[in-house]
Tab-separated table of C-alpha atoms (C1' of nucleotides) in Angstrom:
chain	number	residue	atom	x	y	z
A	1330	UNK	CA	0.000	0.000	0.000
A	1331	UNK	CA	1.094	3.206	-0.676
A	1332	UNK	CA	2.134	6.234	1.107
A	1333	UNK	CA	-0.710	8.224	0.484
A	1334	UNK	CA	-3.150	6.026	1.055
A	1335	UNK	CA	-1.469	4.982	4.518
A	1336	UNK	CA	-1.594	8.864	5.280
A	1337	UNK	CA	-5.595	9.034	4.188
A	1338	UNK	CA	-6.018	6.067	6.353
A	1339	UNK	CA	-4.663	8.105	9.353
A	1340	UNK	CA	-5.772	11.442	8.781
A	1341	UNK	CA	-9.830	9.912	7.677
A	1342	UNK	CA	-10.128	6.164	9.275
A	1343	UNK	CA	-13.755	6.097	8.812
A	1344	UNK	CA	-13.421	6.713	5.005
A	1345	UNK	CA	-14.815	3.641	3.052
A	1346	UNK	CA	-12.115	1.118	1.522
A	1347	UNK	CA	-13.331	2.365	-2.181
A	1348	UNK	CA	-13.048	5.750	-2.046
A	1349	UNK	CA	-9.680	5.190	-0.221
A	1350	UNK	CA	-8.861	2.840	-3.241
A	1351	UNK	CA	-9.834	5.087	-5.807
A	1352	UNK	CA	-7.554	7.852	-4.432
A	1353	UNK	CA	-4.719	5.821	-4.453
A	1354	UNK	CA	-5.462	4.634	-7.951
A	1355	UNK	CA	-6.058	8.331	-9.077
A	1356	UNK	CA	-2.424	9.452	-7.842
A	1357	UNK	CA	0.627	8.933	-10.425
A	1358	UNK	CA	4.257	8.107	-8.187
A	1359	UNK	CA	6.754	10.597	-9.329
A	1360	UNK	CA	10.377	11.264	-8.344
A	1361	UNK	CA	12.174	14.669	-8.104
A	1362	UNK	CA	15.419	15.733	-7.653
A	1363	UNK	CA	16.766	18.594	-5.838
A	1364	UNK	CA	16.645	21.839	-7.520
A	1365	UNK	CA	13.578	20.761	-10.082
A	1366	UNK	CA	10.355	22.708	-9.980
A	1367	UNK	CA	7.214	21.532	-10.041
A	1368	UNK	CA	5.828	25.068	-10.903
A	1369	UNK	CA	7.353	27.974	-12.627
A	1370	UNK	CA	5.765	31.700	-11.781
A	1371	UNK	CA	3.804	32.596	-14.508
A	1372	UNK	CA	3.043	29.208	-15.270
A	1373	UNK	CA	-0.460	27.727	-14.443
A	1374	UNK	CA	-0.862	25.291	-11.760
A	1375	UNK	CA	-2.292	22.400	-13.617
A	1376	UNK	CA	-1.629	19.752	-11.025
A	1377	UNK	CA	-2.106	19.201	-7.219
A	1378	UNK	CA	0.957	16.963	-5.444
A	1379	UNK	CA	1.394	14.394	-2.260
A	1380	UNK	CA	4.936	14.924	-0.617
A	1381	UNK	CA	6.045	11.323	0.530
A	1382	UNK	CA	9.356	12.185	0.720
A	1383	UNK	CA	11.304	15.249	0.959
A	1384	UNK	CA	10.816	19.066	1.439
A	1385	UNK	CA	9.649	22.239	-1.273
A	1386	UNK	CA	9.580	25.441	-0.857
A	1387	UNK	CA	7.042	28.447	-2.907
A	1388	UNK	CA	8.832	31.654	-3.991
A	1389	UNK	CA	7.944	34.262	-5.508
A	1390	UNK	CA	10.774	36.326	-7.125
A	1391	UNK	CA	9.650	40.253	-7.371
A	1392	UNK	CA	12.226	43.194	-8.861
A	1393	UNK	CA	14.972	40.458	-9.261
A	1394	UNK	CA	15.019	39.165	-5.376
A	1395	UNK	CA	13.344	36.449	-4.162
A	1396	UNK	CA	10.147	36.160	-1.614
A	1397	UNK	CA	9.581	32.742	0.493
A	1398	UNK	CA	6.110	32.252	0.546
A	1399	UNK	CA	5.569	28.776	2.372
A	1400	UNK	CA	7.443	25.242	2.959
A	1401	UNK	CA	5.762	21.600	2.449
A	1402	UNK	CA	7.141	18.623	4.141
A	1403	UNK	CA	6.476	14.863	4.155
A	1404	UNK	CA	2.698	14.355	4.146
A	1405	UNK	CA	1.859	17.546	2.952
A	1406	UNK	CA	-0.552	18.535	-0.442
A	1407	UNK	CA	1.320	20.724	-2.480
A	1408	UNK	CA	-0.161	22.909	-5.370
A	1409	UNK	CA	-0.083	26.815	-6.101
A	1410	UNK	CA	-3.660	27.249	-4.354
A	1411	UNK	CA	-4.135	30.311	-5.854
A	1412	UNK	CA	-2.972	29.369	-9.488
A	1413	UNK	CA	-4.700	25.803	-9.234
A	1414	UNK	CA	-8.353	27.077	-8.366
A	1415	UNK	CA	-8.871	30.026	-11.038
A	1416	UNK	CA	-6.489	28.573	-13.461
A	1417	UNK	CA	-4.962	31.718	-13.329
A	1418	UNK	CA	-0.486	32.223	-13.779
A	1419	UNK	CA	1.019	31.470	-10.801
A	1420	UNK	CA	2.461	34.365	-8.599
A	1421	UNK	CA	4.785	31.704	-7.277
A	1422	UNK	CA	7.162	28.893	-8.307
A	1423	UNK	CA	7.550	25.532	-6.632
A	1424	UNK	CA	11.012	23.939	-6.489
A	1425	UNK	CA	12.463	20.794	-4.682
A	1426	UNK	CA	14.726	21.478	-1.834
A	1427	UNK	CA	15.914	17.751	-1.643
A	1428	UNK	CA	15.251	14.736	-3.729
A	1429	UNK	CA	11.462	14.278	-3.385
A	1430	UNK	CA	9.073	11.146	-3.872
A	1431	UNK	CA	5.561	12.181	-4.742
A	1432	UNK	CA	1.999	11.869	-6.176
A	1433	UNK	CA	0.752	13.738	-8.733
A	1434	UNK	CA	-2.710	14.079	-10.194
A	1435	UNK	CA	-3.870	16.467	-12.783
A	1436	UNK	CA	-6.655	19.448	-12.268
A	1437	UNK	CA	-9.015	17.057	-14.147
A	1438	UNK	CA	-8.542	13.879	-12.572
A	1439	UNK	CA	-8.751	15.677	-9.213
A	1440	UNK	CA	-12.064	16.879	-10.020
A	1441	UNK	CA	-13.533	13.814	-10.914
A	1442	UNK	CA	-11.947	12.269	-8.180
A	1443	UNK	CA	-13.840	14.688	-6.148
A	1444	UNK	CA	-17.021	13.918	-7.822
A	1445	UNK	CA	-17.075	10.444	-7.280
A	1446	UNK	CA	-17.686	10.488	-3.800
A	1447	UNK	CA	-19.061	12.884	-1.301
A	1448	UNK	CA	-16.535	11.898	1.507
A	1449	UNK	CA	-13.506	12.287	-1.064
A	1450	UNK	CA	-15.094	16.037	-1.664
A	1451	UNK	CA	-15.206	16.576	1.960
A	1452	UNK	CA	-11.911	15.444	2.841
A	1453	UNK	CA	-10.025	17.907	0.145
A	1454	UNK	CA	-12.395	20.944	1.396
A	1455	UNK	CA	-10.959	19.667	4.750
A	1456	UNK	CA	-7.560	20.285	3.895
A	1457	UNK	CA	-7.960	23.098	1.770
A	1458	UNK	CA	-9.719	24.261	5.289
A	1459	UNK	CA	-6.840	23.667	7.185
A	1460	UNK	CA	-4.388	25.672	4.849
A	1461	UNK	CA	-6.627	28.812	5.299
A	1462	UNK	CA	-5.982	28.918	8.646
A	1463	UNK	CA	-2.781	28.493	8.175
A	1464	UNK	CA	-2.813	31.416	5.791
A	1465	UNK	CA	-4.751	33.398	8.291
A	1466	UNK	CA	-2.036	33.120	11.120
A	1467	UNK	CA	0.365	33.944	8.833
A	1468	UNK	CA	-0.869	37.247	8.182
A	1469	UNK	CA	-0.898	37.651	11.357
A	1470	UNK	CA	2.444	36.865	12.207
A	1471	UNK	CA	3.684	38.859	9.553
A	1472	UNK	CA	1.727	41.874	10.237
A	1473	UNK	CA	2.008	41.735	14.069
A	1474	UNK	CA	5.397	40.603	15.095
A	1475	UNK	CA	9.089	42.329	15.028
A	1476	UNK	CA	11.925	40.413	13.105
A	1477	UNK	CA	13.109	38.596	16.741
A	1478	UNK	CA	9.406	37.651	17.782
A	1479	UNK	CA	9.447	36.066	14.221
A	1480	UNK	CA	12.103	34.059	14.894
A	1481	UNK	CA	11.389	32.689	18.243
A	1482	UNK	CA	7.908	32.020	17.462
A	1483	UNK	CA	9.564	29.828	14.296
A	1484	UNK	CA	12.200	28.450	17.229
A	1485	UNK	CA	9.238	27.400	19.296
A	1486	UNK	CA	6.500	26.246	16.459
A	1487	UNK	CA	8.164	25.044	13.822
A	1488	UNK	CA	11.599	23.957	14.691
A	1489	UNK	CA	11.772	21.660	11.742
A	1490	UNK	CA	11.810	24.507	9.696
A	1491	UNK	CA	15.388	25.706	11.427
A	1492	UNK	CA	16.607	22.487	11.657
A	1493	UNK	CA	16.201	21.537	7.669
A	1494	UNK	CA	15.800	24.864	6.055
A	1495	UNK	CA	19.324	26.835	5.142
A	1496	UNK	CA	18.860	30.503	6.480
A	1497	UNK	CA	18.787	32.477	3.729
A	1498	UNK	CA	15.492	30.975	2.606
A	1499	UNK	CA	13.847	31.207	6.289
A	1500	UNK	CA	15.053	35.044	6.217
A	1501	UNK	CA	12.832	35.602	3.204
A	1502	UNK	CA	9.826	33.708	5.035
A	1503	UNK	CA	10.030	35.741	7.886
A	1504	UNK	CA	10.370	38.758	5.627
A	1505	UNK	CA	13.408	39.702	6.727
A	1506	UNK	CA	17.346	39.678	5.527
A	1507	UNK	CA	19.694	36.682	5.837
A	1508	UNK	CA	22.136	39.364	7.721
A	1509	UNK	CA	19.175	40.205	10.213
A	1510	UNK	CA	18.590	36.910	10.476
A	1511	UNK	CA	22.080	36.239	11.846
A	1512	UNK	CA	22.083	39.046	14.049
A	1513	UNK	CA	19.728	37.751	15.658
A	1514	UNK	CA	20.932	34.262	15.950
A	1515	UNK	CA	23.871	35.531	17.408
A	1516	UNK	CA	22.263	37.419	19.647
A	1517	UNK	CA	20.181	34.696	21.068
A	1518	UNK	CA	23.030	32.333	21.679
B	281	UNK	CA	-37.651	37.692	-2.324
B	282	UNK	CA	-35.057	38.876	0.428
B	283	UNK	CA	-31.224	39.697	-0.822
B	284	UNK	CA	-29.228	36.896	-0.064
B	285	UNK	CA	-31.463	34.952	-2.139
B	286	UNK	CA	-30.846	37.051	-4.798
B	287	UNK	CA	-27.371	37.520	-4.794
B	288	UNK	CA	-26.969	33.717	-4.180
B	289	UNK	CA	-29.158	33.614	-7.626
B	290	UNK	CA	-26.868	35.720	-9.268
B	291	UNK	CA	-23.257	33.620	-8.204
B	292	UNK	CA	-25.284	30.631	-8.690
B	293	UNK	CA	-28.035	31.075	-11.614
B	294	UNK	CA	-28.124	27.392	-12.180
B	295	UNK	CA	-28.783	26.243	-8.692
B	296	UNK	CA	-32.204	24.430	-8.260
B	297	UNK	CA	-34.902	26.185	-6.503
B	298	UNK	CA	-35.241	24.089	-3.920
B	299	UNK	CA	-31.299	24.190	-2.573
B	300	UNK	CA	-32.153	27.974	-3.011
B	301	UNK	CA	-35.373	27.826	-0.945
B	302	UNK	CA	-33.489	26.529	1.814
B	303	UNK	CA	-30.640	28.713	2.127
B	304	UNK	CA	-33.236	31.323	2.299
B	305	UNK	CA	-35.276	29.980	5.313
B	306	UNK	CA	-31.755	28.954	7.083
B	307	UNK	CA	-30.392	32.124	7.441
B	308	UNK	CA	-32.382	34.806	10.202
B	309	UNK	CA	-32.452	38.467	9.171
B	310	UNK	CA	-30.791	41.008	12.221
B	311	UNK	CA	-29.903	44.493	12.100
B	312	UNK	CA	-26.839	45.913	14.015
B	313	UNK	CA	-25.663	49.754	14.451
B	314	UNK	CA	-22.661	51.063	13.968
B	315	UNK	CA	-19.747	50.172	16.941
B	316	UNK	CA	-21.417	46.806	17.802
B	317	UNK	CA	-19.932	43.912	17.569
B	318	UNK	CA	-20.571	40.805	15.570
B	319	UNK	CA	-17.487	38.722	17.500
B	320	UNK	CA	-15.177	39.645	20.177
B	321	UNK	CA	-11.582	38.442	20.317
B	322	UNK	CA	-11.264	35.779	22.169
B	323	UNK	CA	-14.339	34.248	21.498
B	324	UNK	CA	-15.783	31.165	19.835
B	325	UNK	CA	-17.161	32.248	16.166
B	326	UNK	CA	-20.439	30.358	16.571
B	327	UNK	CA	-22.250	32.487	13.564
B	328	UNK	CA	-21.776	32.951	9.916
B	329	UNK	CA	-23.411	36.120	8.577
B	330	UNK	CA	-24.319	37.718	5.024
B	331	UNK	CA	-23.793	41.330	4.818
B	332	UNK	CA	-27.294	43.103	2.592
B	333	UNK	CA	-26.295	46.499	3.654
B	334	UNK	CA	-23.340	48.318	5.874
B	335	UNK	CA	-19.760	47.710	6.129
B	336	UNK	CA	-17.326	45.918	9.169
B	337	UNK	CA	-14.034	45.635	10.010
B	338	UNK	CA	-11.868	43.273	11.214
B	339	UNK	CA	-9.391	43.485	13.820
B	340	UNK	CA	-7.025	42.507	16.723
B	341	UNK	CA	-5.792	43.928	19.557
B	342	UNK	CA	-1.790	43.203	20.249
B	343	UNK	CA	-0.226	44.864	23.165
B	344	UNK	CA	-2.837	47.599	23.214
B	345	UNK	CA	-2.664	48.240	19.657
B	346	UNK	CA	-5.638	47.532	16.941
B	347	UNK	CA	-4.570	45.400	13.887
B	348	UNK	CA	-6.970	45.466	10.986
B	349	UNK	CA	-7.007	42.597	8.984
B	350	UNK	CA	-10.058	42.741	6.712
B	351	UNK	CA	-13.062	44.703	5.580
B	352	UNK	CA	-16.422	43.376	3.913
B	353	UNK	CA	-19.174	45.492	2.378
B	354	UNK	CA	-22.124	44.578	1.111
B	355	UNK	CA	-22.963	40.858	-0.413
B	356	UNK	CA	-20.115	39.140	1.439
B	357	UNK	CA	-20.386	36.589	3.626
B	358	UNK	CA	-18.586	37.064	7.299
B	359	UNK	CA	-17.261	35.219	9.470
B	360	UNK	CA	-13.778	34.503	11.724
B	361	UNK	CA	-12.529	31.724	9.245
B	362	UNK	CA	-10.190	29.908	11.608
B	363	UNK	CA	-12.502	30.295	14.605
B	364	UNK	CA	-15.352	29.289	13.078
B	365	UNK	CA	-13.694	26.086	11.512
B	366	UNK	CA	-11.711	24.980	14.216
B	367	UNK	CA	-14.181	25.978	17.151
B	368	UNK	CA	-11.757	27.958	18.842
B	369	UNK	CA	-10.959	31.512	20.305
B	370	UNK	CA	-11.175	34.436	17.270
B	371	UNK	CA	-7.732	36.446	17.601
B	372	UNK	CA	-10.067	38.846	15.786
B	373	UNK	CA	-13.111	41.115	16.584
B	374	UNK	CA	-15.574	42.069	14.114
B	375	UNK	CA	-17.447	45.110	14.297
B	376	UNK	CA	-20.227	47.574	12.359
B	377	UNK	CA	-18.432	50.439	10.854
B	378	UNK	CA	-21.910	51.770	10.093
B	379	UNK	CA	-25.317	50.239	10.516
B	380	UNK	CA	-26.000	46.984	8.803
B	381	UNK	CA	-28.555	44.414	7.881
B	382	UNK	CA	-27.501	40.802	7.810
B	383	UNK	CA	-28.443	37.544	7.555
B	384	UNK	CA	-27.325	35.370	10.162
B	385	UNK	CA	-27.006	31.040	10.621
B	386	UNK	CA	-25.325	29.252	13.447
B	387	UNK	CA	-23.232	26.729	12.168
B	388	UNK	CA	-25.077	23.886	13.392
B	389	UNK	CA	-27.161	25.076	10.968
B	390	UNK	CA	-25.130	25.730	8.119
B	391	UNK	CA	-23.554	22.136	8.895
B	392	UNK	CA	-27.336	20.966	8.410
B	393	UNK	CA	-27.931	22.632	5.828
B	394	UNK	CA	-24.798	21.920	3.444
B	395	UNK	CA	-25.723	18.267	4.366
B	396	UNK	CA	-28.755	18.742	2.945
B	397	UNK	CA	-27.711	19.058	-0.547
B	398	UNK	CA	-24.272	18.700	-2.240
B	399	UNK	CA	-24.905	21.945	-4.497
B	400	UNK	CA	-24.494	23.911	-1.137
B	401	UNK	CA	-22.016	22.302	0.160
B	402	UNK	CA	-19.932	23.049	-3.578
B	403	UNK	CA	-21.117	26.802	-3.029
B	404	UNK	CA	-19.948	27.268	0.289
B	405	UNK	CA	-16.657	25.618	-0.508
B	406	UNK	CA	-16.512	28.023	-3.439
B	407	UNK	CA	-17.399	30.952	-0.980
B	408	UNK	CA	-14.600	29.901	1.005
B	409	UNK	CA	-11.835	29.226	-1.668
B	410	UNK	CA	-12.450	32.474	-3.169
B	411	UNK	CA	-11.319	33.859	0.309
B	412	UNK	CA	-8.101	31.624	0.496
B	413	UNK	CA	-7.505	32.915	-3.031
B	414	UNK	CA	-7.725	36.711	-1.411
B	415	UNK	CA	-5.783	35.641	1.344
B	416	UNK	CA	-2.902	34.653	-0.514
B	417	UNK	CA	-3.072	38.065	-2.435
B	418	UNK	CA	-2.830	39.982	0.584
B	419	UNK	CA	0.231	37.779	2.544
B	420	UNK	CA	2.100	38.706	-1.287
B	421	UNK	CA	1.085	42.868	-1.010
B	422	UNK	CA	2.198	42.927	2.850
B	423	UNK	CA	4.883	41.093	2.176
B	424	UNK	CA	6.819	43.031	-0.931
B	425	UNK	CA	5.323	46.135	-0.927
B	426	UNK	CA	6.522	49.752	0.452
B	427	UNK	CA	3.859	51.498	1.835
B	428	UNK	CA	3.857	54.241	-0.802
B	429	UNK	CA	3.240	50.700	-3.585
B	430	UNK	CA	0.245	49.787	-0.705
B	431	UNK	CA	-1.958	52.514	-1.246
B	432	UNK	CA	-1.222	52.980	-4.397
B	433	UNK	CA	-2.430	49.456	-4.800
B	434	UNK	CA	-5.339	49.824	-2.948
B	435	UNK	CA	-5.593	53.203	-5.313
B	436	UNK	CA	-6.273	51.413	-8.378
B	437	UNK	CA	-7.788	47.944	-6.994
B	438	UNK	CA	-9.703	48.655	-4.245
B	439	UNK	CA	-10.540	52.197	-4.268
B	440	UNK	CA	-14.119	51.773	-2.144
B	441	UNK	CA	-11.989	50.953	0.863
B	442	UNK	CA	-10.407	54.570	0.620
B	443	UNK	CA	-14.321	55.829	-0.246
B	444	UNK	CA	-15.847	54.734	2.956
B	445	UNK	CA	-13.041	53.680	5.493
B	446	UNK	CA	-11.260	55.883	7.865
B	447	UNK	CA	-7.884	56.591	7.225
B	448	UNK	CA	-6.426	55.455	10.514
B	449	UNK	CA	-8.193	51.651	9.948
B	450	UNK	CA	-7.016	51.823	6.446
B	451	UNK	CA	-3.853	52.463	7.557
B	452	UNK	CA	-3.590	49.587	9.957
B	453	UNK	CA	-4.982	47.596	7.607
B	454	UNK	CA	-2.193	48.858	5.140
B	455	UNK	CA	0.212	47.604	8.059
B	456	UNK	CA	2.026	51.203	8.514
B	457	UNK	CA	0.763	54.216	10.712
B	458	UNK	CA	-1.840	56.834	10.259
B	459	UNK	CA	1.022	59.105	10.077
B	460	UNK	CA	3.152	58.030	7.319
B	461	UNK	CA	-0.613	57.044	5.020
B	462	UNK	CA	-1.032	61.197	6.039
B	463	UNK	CA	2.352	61.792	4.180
B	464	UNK	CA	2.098	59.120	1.461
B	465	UNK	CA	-1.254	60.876	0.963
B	466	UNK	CA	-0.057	64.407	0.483
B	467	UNK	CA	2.919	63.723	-1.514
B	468	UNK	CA	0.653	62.143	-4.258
B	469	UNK	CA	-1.861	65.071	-4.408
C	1184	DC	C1'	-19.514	77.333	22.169
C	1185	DG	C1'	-16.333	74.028	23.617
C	1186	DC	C1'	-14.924	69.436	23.348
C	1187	DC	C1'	-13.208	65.313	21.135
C	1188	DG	C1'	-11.726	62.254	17.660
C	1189	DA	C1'	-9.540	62.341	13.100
C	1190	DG	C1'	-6.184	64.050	10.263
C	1191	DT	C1'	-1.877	66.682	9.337
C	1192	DT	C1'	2.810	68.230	9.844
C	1193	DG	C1'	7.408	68.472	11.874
C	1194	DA	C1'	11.548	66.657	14.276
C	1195	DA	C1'	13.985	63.061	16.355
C	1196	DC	C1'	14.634	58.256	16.609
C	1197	DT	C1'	15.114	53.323	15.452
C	1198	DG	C1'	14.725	48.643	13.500
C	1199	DA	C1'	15.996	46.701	9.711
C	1200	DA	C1'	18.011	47.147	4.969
C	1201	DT	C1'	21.885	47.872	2.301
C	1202	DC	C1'	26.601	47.709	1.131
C	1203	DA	C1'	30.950	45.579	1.774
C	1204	DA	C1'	34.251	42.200	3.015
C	1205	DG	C1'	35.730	37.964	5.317
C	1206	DA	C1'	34.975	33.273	7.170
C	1207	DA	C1'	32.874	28.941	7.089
C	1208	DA	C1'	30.542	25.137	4.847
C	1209	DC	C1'	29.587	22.469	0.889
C	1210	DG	C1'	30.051	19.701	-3.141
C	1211	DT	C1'	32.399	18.336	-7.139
C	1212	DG	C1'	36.055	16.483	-9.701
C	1213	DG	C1'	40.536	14.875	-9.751
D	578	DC	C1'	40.426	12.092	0.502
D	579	DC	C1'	41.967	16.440	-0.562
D	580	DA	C1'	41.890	20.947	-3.250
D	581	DC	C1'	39.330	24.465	-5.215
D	582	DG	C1'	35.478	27.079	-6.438
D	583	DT	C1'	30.924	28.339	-5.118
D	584	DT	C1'	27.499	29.318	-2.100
D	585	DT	C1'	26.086	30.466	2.531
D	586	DC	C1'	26.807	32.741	6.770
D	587	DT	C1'	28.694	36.296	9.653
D	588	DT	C1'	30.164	40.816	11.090
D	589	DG	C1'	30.746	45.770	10.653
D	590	DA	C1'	29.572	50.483	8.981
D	591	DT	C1'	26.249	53.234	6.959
D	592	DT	C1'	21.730	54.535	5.293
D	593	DC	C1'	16.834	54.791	5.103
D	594	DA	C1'	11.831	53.901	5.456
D	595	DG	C1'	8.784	54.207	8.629
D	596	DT	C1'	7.771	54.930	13.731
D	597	DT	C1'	7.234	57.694	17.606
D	598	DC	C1'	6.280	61.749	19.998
D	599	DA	C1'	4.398	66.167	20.009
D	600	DA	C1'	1.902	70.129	18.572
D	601	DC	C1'	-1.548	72.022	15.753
D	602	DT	C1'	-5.890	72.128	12.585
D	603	DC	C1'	-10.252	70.879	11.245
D	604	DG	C1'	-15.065	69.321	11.408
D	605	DG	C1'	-18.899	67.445	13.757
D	606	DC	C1'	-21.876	67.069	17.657
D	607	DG	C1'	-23.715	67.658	22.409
DNA sequence: CGCCGAGTTGAACTGAATCAAGAAACGTGG
DNA sequence: CCACGTTTCTTGATTCAGTTCAACTCGGCG
């Protein structure tokens, strides 16, 4: 059994054994290496992703520097949300931080997946659910917090993030410089 | 035929008249002056509401100062996303800039009543990935923009928030001070 | 008429950016 | 396994956008 299913199984036990069949079946295995994208900016999102394996980061890159908009680890959906919904060009590229293993499955084949069954529809509103909170305290913590309560908040909440991410990227999702960033490491230790 | 009905009719022209019929008789028509509040920070967000008439903000309070992270005018729905979905405390208040009629459903009832018939539940999940969508817009404009770009922004694509909101909530909403939105003002004009 | 909140303007201040230059870490090929 | 080039990280000096503090104006409302 696959990864994803195993995953679906844990996050949605009561789901019935066909629609958990047909969502493996609808999912494509795919392998990326470091560096790849899986979306360019500008480009439109045509495809929705499972992260098995590995970690991916979405950038935009405005008046030549680049802006960290959000990191997906193992177990995570990836897509430009965005991009994906109104078929709109993306504001953001996708790229592989490390080798990845994933599922893919296409705008189309997503939808009918979705069709299919109720339960399959509720379970992606679910997680599209979840990543609007997510957005929401973002804002917030963007809006609301100085460039060392950003950082200790990350220290505290998401240590994975320092632990795997190199600093120059975590600078630009805090909205701040690498150099700040260091300062402020330094200062801490 | 009251007005959500018939601005649901218009987003939706294809919906079947009963689905329609039933979000009509769900949702309890309330009035509310300016200055009250539709949610406090802190609280559970128990109610979604449907804005016919008026405008709200909003907001939270951090270390004494007022955050504003939204507006909504007339035909949007309203709620404290996060609060509302995960049944816990609001970081945000909402309140009546100016007197308002509404439609408000608990969401026991709205749960109810998207079970009742999957075209509802698709609109509702439409409602609320057209807000993710916005979302994402705004964590990009706080993100890379100077404040001059902000309300310049807002100039062009939003130009009924500088109509009918006062500039010290735009400005908080802009994420700078009343102050510097005063200069950025007079230096355009 | 006087008060109060909203908006403006000025001057000083500050957190973070920018610019610059080394130091450390990393990976690639020999 | 080491050497070399590249990228990342650090540290310092300077600059700047925006804040803060303070004083003043304006308009509405009791």
């Amino acid at each position: 059994m696959n990864q994803l299913v195993t995953y679906i199984q844990s996050v949605a036990p009561r789901l019935n054994p066909e629609a958990l069949e047909a969502i493996g079946l609808a999912f494509r295995p795919i392998h990326k290496e470091k560096g790849e994208l899986l979306l360019a900016q500008g480009d439109v999102c045509k495809d929705l992703y499972f992260l098995a394996e590995g970690i991916c980061r979405f950038y935009s890159i405005k008046d030549g520097t680049e802006v960290t908009n959000w990191f997906s680890f193992k177990n995570d959906f990836i897509t430009s949300f965005s991009s994906f919904f109104t078929k709109s060009p993306s504001y953001e590229s996708i790229e592989m931080l490390t080798n990845g293993s994933l599922y893919q499955i296409s705008y189309q084949k997503l939808a009918e997946l979705q069709e299919s069954a109720i339960e399959i529809e509720r379970l992606i509103n679910y997680f599209s659910n979840l990543y609007t909170v997510q957005l929401e305290n973002r804002i917030l913590f963007l809006q609301t917090m100085t460039a060392a309560e950003k950082y200790q908040m990350i220290l505290k909440e998401e240590p994975h993030l320092i632990q795997h991410i190199p600093n120059k990227h975590l600078a630009s999702y805090l909205g701040i410089t690498r150099e700040t960033l260091s300062r402020i490491r330094s200062n801490i230790n």
